[in-house]
Tab-separated table of C-alpha atoms and ligand atoms in Angstrom:
chain	number	residue	atom	x	y	z
A	1	MET	CA	31.743	-4.448	-7.350
A	2	SER	CA	28.067	-4.958	-7.897
A	3	ILE	CA	25.920	-6.493	-5.197
A	4	THR	CA	24.497	-9.883	-6.150
A	5	GLU	CA	23.016	-10.990	-2.846
A	6	LEU	CA	21.165	-9.264	-0.057
A	7	ILE	CA	19.857	-10.714	3.186
A	8	ILE	CA	17.122	-8.597	4.715
A	9	ARG	CA	14.528	-8.870	7.442
A	10	ARG	CA	11.341	-10.388	6.128
A	11	PRO	CA	9.439	-7.480	4.528
A	12	ASP	CA	5.936	-6.241	5.288
A	13	ASP	CA	3.373	-4.660	2.993
A	14	TRP	CA	1.712	-1.647	4.638
A	15	HIS	CA	-1.116	-1.332	2.090
A	16	LEU	CA	-2.613	-4.382	0.433
A	17	HIS	CA	-5.930	-5.296	-1.200
A	18	LEU	CA	-6.739	-8.984	-0.869
A	19	ARG	CA	-10.446	-8.808	-1.820
A	20	ASP	CA	-12.734	-11.699	-0.912
A	21	GLY	CA	-13.907	-15.082	-2.244
A	22	SER	CA	-12.017	-16.743	-5.102
A	23	MET	CA	-9.981	-13.639	-5.869
A	24	MET	CA	-8.685	-13.647	-2.302
A	25	LYS	CA	-7.833	-17.343	-2.438
A	26	ALA	CA	-5.877	-16.795	-5.643
A	27	VAL	CA	-3.877	-13.721	-4.568
A	28	VAL	CA	-3.096	-14.302	-0.867
A	29	PRO	CA	-0.253	-16.815	-1.461
A	30	PHE	CA	1.740	-14.312	-3.545
A	31	SER	CA	1.927	-11.942	-0.594
A	32	SER	CA	2.227	-14.536	2.154
A	33	ALA	CA	5.166	-16.249	0.412
A	34	TYR	CA	7.678	-13.504	1.255
A	35	PHE	CA	5.864	-10.914	3.369
A	36	GLY	CA	5.534	-11.277	7.121
A	37	ARG	CA	2.615	-8.911	7.641
A	38	ALA	CA	0.332	-6.714	5.601
A	39	ILE	CA	-2.087	-3.935	6.380
A	40	ILE	CA	-5.303	-5.195	4.800
A	41	MET	CA	-7.483	-2.649	3.059
A	42	PRO	CA	-11.142	-2.720	4.131
A	43	ASN	CA	-12.794	-1.585	0.865
A	44	LEU	CA	-14.767	-4.761	0.309
A	45	ILE	CA	-18.406	-4.759	-0.732
A	46	PRO	CA	-19.833	-4.161	1.841
A	47	PRO	CA	-16.888	-2.372	3.495
A	48	VAL	CA	-15.281	-3.656	6.688
A	49	THR	CA	-16.727	-1.177	9.169
A	50	THR	CA	-17.128	-3.239	12.339
A	51	VAL	CA	-14.785	-5.202	14.549
A	52	GLU	CA	-16.885	-8.286	13.949
A	53	GLN	CA	-16.583	-7.980	10.161
A	54	ALA	CA	-12.829	-7.485	10.497
A	55	ALA	CA	-12.541	-10.632	12.639
A	56	ILE	CA	-14.465	-12.691	10.084
A	57	TYR	CA	-12.412	-11.274	7.210
A	58	ARG	CA	-9.167	-12.007	9.045
A	59	LYS	CA	-10.206	-15.604	9.570
A	60	LYS	CA	-10.979	-16.031	5.868
A	61	ILE	CA	-7.612	-14.574	4.922
A	62	MET	CA	-5.851	-16.961	7.309
A	63	GLU	CA	-7.664	-19.887	5.716
A	64	ALA	CA	-6.273	-18.803	2.345
A	65	VAL	CA	-2.667	-18.682	3.625
A	66	PRO	CA	-0.802	-21.866	2.628
A	67	ASP	CA	0.222	-23.987	5.642
A	68	ASN	CA	3.933	-23.459	5.141
A	69	HIS	CA	3.671	-19.649	4.929
A	70	ASP	CA	4.167	-17.376	7.907
A	71	PHE	CA	1.874	-14.385	7.424
A	72	GLU	CA	-0.069	-12.070	9.697
A	73	PRO	CA	-2.857	-9.895	8.283
A	74	LEU	CA	-3.107	-6.590	10.150
A	75	MET	CA	-6.725	-5.518	10.022
A	76	THR	CA	-8.159	-2.054	9.442
A	77	LEU	CA	-11.586	-0.498	9.719
A	78	TYR	CA	-13.199	1.560	6.967
A	79	LEU	CA	-14.135	4.973	8.324
A	80	THR	CA	-17.697	6.074	7.586
A	81	GLU	CA	-19.695	8.968	8.929
A	82	ALA	CA	-21.554	6.430	11.057
A	83	THR	CA	-18.409	5.011	12.715
A	84	ARG	CA	-18.547	5.388	16.493
A	85	PRO	CA	-15.441	6.020	18.633
A	86	GLU	CA	-16.478	3.047	20.824
A	87	GLU	CA	-16.153	0.702	17.827
A	88	ILE	CA	-12.599	1.879	17.233
A	89	TRP	CA	-11.747	1.459	20.881
A	90	ARG	CA	-13.207	-2.042	20.960
A	91	GLY	CA	-11.130	-3.018	17.928
A	92	VAL	CA	-7.918	-1.663	19.369
A	93	ASP	CA	-8.556	-3.068	22.814
A	94	SER	CA	-9.100	-6.540	21.394
A	95	GLY	CA	-5.767	-6.270	19.530
A	96	LEU	CA	-7.424	-6.841	16.155
A	97	ILE	CA	-7.482	-3.359	14.642
A	98	LYS	CA	-4.183	-1.708	13.717
A	99	ALA	CA	-5.389	1.325	11.775
A	100	VAL	CA	-8.417	3.080	10.305
A	101	LYS	CA	-8.740	3.849	6.582
A	102	PHE	CA	-10.091	7.196	5.473
A	103	TYR	CA	-11.480	7.293	1.934
A	104	PRO	CA	-12.986	10.580	0.805
A	105	ALA	CA	-16.377	9.412	-0.539
A	106	GLY	CA	-16.103	8.671	-4.254
A	107	ALA	CA	-12.292	8.968	-4.443
A	108	THR	CA	-11.635	5.426	-5.648
A	109	THR	CA	-12.806	1.793	-5.865
A	110	ASN	CA	-15.544	1.042	-3.327
A	111	SER	CA	-15.198	4.363	-1.556
A	112	GLU	CA	-18.847	5.404	-1.767
A	113	SER	CA	-19.347	4.773	1.969
A	114	GLY	CA	-16.386	6.998	2.794
A	115	VAL	CA	-16.277	10.405	4.405
A	116	ARG	CA	-18.029	13.417	2.859
A	117	ASP	CA	-17.284	15.923	5.579
A	118	LEU	CA	-14.498	15.546	8.128
A	119	LYS	CA	-16.480	17.300	10.803
A	120	ASN	CA	-18.791	14.264	10.889
A	121	VAL	CA	-15.924	11.994	11.981
A	122	MET	CA	-14.159	14.359	14.370
A	123	SER	CA	-15.069	12.435	17.515
A	124	VAL	CA	-13.547	9.278	16.006
A	125	LEU	CA	-10.384	11.111	14.959
A	126	GLU	CA	-10.038	12.659	18.414
A	127	LYS	CA	-10.248	9.192	19.940
A	128	MET	CA	-7.622	7.927	17.509
A	129	ALA	CA	-5.313	10.833	18.343
A	130	ASP	CA	-5.726	9.997	22.042
A	131	ILE	CA	-4.811	6.358	21.648
A	132	GLY	CA	-2.193	6.764	18.885
A	133	LEU	CA	-4.030	4.677	16.286
A	134	PRO	CA	-2.848	5.487	12.735
A	135	LEU	CA	-5.256	7.051	10.243
A	136	LEU	CA	-4.484	5.814	6.738
A	137	VAL	CA	-5.465	8.480	4.288
A	138	HIS	CA	-6.390	8.198	0.630
A	139	GLY	CA	-5.132	11.693	-0.091
A	140	GLU	CA	-7.175	12.959	-3.003
A	141	VAL	CA	-10.024	15.438	-3.143
A	142	THR	CA	-13.073	14.382	-5.114
A	143	ASP	CA	-14.249	17.805	-6.267
A	144	PRO	CA	-15.007	17.368	-9.987
A	145	GLU	CA	-13.639	20.882	-10.573
A	146	VAL	CA	-10.164	19.789	-9.479
A	147	ASP	CA	-7.976	18.271	-12.175
A	148	ILE	CA	-7.205	14.615	-11.457
A	149	PHE	CA	-3.461	15.305	-11.533
A	150	ASP	CA	-3.825	18.007	-8.857
A	151	ARG	CA	-6.043	16.131	-6.446
A	152	GLU	CA	-3.277	15.072	-4.079
A	153	ALA	CA	-1.803	18.568	-3.756
A	154	VAL	CA	-5.232	20.120	-3.204
A	155	PHE	CA	-6.053	17.459	-0.603
A	156	ILE	CA	-2.931	18.325	1.367
A	157	ASP	CA	-3.781	22.030	1.372
A	158	THR	CA	-7.488	21.844	2.009
A	159	VAL	CA	-7.980	18.663	4.069
A	160	LEU	CA	-4.846	17.083	5.462
A	161	ASP	CA	-2.912	20.078	6.665
A	162	PRO	CA	-5.921	21.694	8.393
A	163	LEU	CA	-6.706	18.331	10.022
A	164	ARG	CA	-3.167	17.885	11.291
A	165	ARG	CA	-3.112	21.419	12.654
A	166	ARG	CA	-6.331	20.749	14.481
A	167	LEU	CA	-5.204	17.349	15.815
A	168	PRO	CA	-1.393	17.400	15.943
A	169	GLU	CA	-1.314	14.164	17.936
A	170	LEU	CA	-3.163	12.241	15.216
A	171	ARG	CA	-0.791	9.752	13.591
A	172	VAL	CA	-1.298	9.833	9.827
A	173	VAL	CA	-0.031	7.755	6.931
A	174	MET	CA	-0.458	9.356	3.529
A	175	GLU	CA	-1.140	6.241	1.545
A	176	HIS	CA	0.399	5.791	-1.904
A	177	VAL	CA	1.921	9.247	-2.149
A	178	THR	CA	2.430	10.187	-5.820
A	179	THR	CA	3.756	13.745	-6.111
A	180	THR	CA	6.692	15.963	-5.178
A	181	THR	CA	4.183	17.984	-3.133
A	182	GLY	CA	3.274	14.872	-1.145
A	183	VAL	CA	6.895	13.887	-0.589
A	184	ASN	CA	7.831	17.425	0.473
A	185	TYR	CA	4.878	17.635	2.826
A	186	VAL	CA	5.949	14.434	4.574
A	187	VAL	CA	9.559	15.555	4.769
A	188	SER	CA	8.551	18.915	6.214
A	189	SER	CA	6.697	17.366	9.131
A	190	ASP	CA	8.592	16.550	12.272
A	191	LYS	CA	6.177	14.055	13.808
A	192	ASN	CA	3.142	11.832	13.389
A	193	LEU	CA	3.286	11.718	9.598
A	194	ALA	CA	4.600	9.039	7.253
A	195	ALA	CA	3.822	7.863	3.727
A	196	THR	CA	3.610	4.614	1.876
A	197	ILE	CA	4.924	4.381	-1.670
A	198	THR	CA	3.750	1.704	-4.087
A	199	THR	CA	5.926	-0.444	-6.301
A	200	HIS	CA	4.230	0.741	-9.478
A	201	HIS	CA	4.514	4.482	-8.772
A	202	LEU	CA	8.295	3.987	-8.574
A	203	ILE	CA	8.221	2.494	-12.064
A	204	ILE	CA	5.533	4.079	-14.234
A	205	ASN	CA	4.642	7.654	-15.101
A	206	ARG	CA	1.551	8.930	-16.869
A	207	ASN	CA	3.054	8.405	-20.311
A	208	ASP	CA	3.063	4.695	-19.620
A	209	ILE	CA	-0.716	4.782	-19.271
A	210	LEU	CA	-1.476	7.008	-22.214
A	211	THR	CA	1.107	6.833	-24.987
A	212	GLY	CA	0.953	4.381	-27.870
A	213	GLY	CA	-2.611	3.451	-26.905
A	214	ILE	CA	-4.421	3.350	-23.583
A	215	LYS	CA	-3.008	0.808	-21.100
A	216	PRO	CA	-5.683	-0.099	-18.575
A	217	HIS	CA	-3.336	-2.285	-16.549
A	218	TYR	CA	-1.287	0.802	-15.638
A	219	TYR	CA	-4.347	2.695	-14.445
A	220	CYS	CA	-4.612	3.122	-10.699
A	221	LEU	CA	-5.571	5.794	-8.192
A	222	PRO	CA	-3.992	8.088	-7.405
A	223	VAL	CA	-3.140	8.058	-11.099
A	224	ALA	CA	0.583	8.031	-11.965
A	225	LYS	CA	1.888	11.548	-12.506
A	226	ARG	CA	4.590	13.091	-14.707
A	227	GLU	CA	8.198	11.903	-14.651
A	228	LYS	CA	9.531	14.463	-12.173
A	229	HIS	CA	7.121	13.079	-9.571
A	230	ARG	CA	8.209	9.501	-10.187
A	231	LEU	CA	11.813	10.620	-9.676
A	232	ALA	CA	10.893	12.318	-6.393
A	233	LEU	CA	9.195	9.137	-5.193
A	234	ARG	CA	12.254	7.097	-6.088
A	235	ALA	CA	14.526	9.532	-4.251
A	236	ALA	CA	12.292	9.322	-1.161
A	237	ALA	CA	12.069	5.517	-1.247
A	238	VAL	CA	15.806	4.937	-1.597
A	239	SER	CA	16.778	7.686	0.854
A	240	GLY	CA	16.389	5.485	3.915
A	241	ASP	CA	14.226	8.236	5.509
A	242	ALA	CA	12.141	6.367	8.093
A	243	ARG	CA	9.007	8.287	7.122
A	244	PHE	CA	8.731	6.379	3.821
A	245	PHE	CA	7.910	2.688	3.553
A	246	LEU	CA	6.424	0.135	1.193
A	247	GLY	CA	2.681	-0.161	0.733
A	248	THR	CA	2.274	-1.979	-2.561
A	249	ASP	CA	-1.412	-1.110	-3.013
A	250	SER	CA	-1.502	-4.335	-5.000
A	251	ALA	CA	-5.122	-4.153	-6.135
A	252	PRO	CA	-6.244	-7.067	-8.270
A	253	HIS	CA	-9.243	-6.734	-10.576
A	254	LEU	CA	-10.458	-9.285	-13.089
A	255	ASP	CA	-9.243	-8.421	-16.586
A	256	GLY	CA	-12.833	-7.928	-17.679
A	257	ALA	CA	-13.283	-5.166	-15.102
A	258	LYS	CA	-10.195	-3.324	-16.335
A	259	GLU	CA	-10.458	-3.833	-20.087
A	260	CYS	CA	-13.820	-2.184	-20.634
A	261	ILE	CA	-15.558	1.089	-21.232
A	262	CYS	CA	-15.075	2.261	-17.628
A	263	GLY	CA	-12.159	0.283	-16.253
A	264	CYS	CA	-11.404	-0.085	-12.544
A	265	ALA	CA	-8.360	1.501	-10.925
A	266	GLY	CA	-5.820	-0.920	-9.514
A	267	ILE	CA	-2.601	-2.719	-10.426
A	268	PHE	CA	-1.784	-6.242	-9.293
A	269	THR	CA	1.829	-6.148	-8.150
A	270	ALA	CA	1.881	-8.745	-5.374
A	271	PHE	CA	3.193	-11.377	-7.766
A	272	ASN	CA	6.515	-9.687	-8.580
A	273	THR	CA	6.884	-6.788	-6.145
A	274	LEU	CA	10.148	-7.787	-4.456
A	275	GLY	CA	11.957	-8.433	-7.734
A	276	CYS	CA	10.717	-5.115	-9.131
A	277	LEU	CA	11.798	-3.232	-6.010
A	278	ALA	CA	15.244	-4.833	-5.916
A	279	THR	CA	15.662	-3.734	-9.540
A	280	VAL	CA	14.581	-0.152	-8.745
A	281	PHE	CA	16.965	0.095	-5.773
A	282	GLU	CA	19.757	-1.426	-7.876
A	283	GLN	CA	19.096	1.082	-10.679
A	284	GLU	CA	19.406	3.850	-8.079
A	285	GLY	CA	22.627	2.361	-6.659
A	286	ARG	CA	20.908	2.060	-3.266
A	287	LEU	CA	20.360	-1.652	-2.639
A	288	SER	CA	21.724	-0.983	0.836
A	289	LYS	CA	18.519	0.985	1.617
A	290	LEU	CA	16.056	-1.653	0.424
A	291	GLU	CA	15.747	-3.254	3.850
A	292	ALA	CA	14.854	0.075	5.463
A	293	PHE	CA	12.101	0.672	2.914
A	294	VAL	CA	10.521	-2.787	2.887
A	295	SER	CA	11.288	-4.193	6.345
A	296	LEU	CA	12.280	-1.583	8.947
A	297	ASN	CA	10.600	1.802	8.468
A	298	GLY	CA	7.041	0.470	8.448
A	299	PRO	CA	7.231	-1.443	11.750
A	300	LYS	CA	8.916	1.548	13.332
A	301	PHE	CA	5.982	3.811	12.477
A	302	TYR	CA	3.440	1.194	13.566
A	303	ARG	CA	5.392	0.666	16.795
A	304	LEU	CA	5.996	-2.997	16.038
A	305	SER	CA	9.227	-4.991	15.925
A	306	PRO	CA	10.703	-5.855	12.553
A	307	ASN	CA	10.135	-9.480	11.590
A	308	ALA	CA	12.636	-11.854	13.191
A	309	SER	CA	13.132	-14.051	10.139
A	310	ARG	CA	15.020	-13.087	7.019
A	311	VAL	CA	14.697	-13.266	3.263
A	312	ARG	CA	17.541	-13.671	0.810
A	313	LEU	CA	17.423	-11.752	-2.447
A	314	TYR	CA	19.879	-12.927	-5.054
A	315	LYS	CA	20.767	-11.980	-8.575
A	316	THR	CA	19.991	-14.501	-11.287
A	317	HIS	CA	21.796	-15.143	-14.548
A	318	ASP	CA	18.621	-15.239	-16.615
A	319	PRO	CA	15.645	-12.942	-16.191
A	320	VAL	CA	12.987	-14.110	-13.741
A	321	MET	CA	9.892	-14.638	-15.829
A	322	SER	CA	6.458	-13.537	-14.621
A	323	PRO	CA	3.340	-14.855	-16.297
A	324	GLU	CA	1.253	-12.266	-18.093
A	325	LYS	CA	-1.752	-13.291	-15.995
A	326	ILE	CA	-2.680	-15.414	-13.016
A	327	LYS	CA	-5.831	-17.504	-12.941
A	328	THR	CA	-8.632	-17.144	-10.446
A	329	ALA	CA	-11.844	-19.158	-10.349
A	330	ASP	CA	-13.621	-16.057	-11.682
A	331	GLY	CA	-11.207	-15.293	-14.518
A	332	PRO	CA	-7.706	-13.983	-15.223
A	333	VAL	CA	-5.907	-11.112	-13.477
A	334	THR	CA	-3.051	-9.373	-15.272
A	335	VAL	CA	0.282	-9.215	-13.452
A	336	PHE	CA	2.114	-5.856	-13.371
A	337	ASN	CA	4.605	-5.610	-16.214
A	338	PRO	CA	7.487	-3.343	-15.091
A	339	MET	CA	8.772	-3.036	-18.688
A	340	PHE	CA	12.257	-4.075	-17.571
A	341	SER	CA	13.759	-7.501	-16.986
A	342	VAL	CA	13.988	-8.609	-13.389
A	343	TYR	CA	17.132	-10.478	-12.340
A	344	TRP	CA	16.308	-10.787	-8.645
A	345	ARG	CA	14.743	-13.731	-6.903
A	346	ALA	CA	13.636	-14.034	-3.264
A	347	GLU	CA	14.076	-17.027	-1.014
A	348	ASN	CA	13.020	-17.492	2.585
A	349	ILE	CA	15.789	-18.307	5.015
A	350	ALA	CA	14.709	-21.121	7.284
A	351	GLU	CA	14.645	-20.415	11.037
A	352	GLY	CA	17.999	-21.216	12.603
A	353	GLN	CA	19.897	-20.359	9.405
A	354	ASN	CA	19.752	-16.623	10.049
B	401	DOR	O1	-5.740	1.906	-7.800
B	401	DOR	C1	-6.378	1.722	-6.781
B	401	DOR	N1	-7.069	0.570	-6.547
B	401	DOR	N2	-6.427	2.702	-5.868
B	401	DOR	C2	-7.225	2.642	-4.812
B	401	DOR	O2	-7.245	3.578	-4.061
B	401	DOR	C3	-8.128	1.486	-4.600
B	401	DOR	C4	-7.646	0.307	-5.284
B	401	DOR	C5	-8.676	-0.804	-5.383
B	401	DOR	O3	-9.291	-1.137	-4.372
B	401	DOR	O4	-8.845	-1.347	-6.479
B	402	ZN	ZN1	-5.350	0.897	-1.998
């Protein structure tokens, strides 16, 4: 008998871009409606590099959360070669900072202030290893000689694995893992390593970006790879393995910034992520593992409790329609189109009805 209803702990999103200003105001409610917490990416312009900036950003996010939503932004700092270990300690000690984001300089959107040479951030990483603060890694090399489809595998060999050998106590999340190599690397480690997987990398492969015309709204970084990699990501996500959890990497850009001669990387999935994921897990015959992926594995790695409240997912008779775009005060943002119909809707379960 097919499953038509699922009650799960309220999910969390362990990798989310909320931006700033009117974009932030427009996108926050889509995440806060059904997600309890989210790890907030710090790649604003200028990047969030200090505890003070993170506190101000957090306050602005909270102001954009509708009154009847229950949402906690978990703040991160953007690692630069000027970051001091004392800043990290101050952020952790105050309870505000939950992780540090490592962008190799030039790897993706607003990563220019990122790290050029790991040896320049070693004292910060040593401090993080000491206190158990997760390092969230954008795992791609930026060497122009390395093919874009190989950048994750080369990063693991030349940056991540040497780093983890040098600092085995450093707790690392490989953000938005996209390849069999990435999945296998995570599986082969026995401690201090986990990975987030995005909604879109479970659904699209590189053909979806490049066949029948170029599709800028499927372009993101790391770029989607060939089909065998998508299948490996799906197998990892639905396996229940606690080392894999949801980080949507929902990354809204105005349509004008994507539909142009040099379009930005990023896919806006916050609008329909839960419905898309329920469909993926249903297609895999593993709806029973959805709660582990979206609600349990992430808090376990971050040493937090799962959310107390619950969300009901139920199957609908007619497809749940998503708009093609949402409006922001600065212009439209295209919503991720999964290219399949979604028959799952989410509903919050009021306290006391659990
Ligand atoms: O596709 C992406 N968009 N990947 C990233 O790493 C950054 C993100 C963004 O900020 O737009
Ligand atoms: Zn991201």
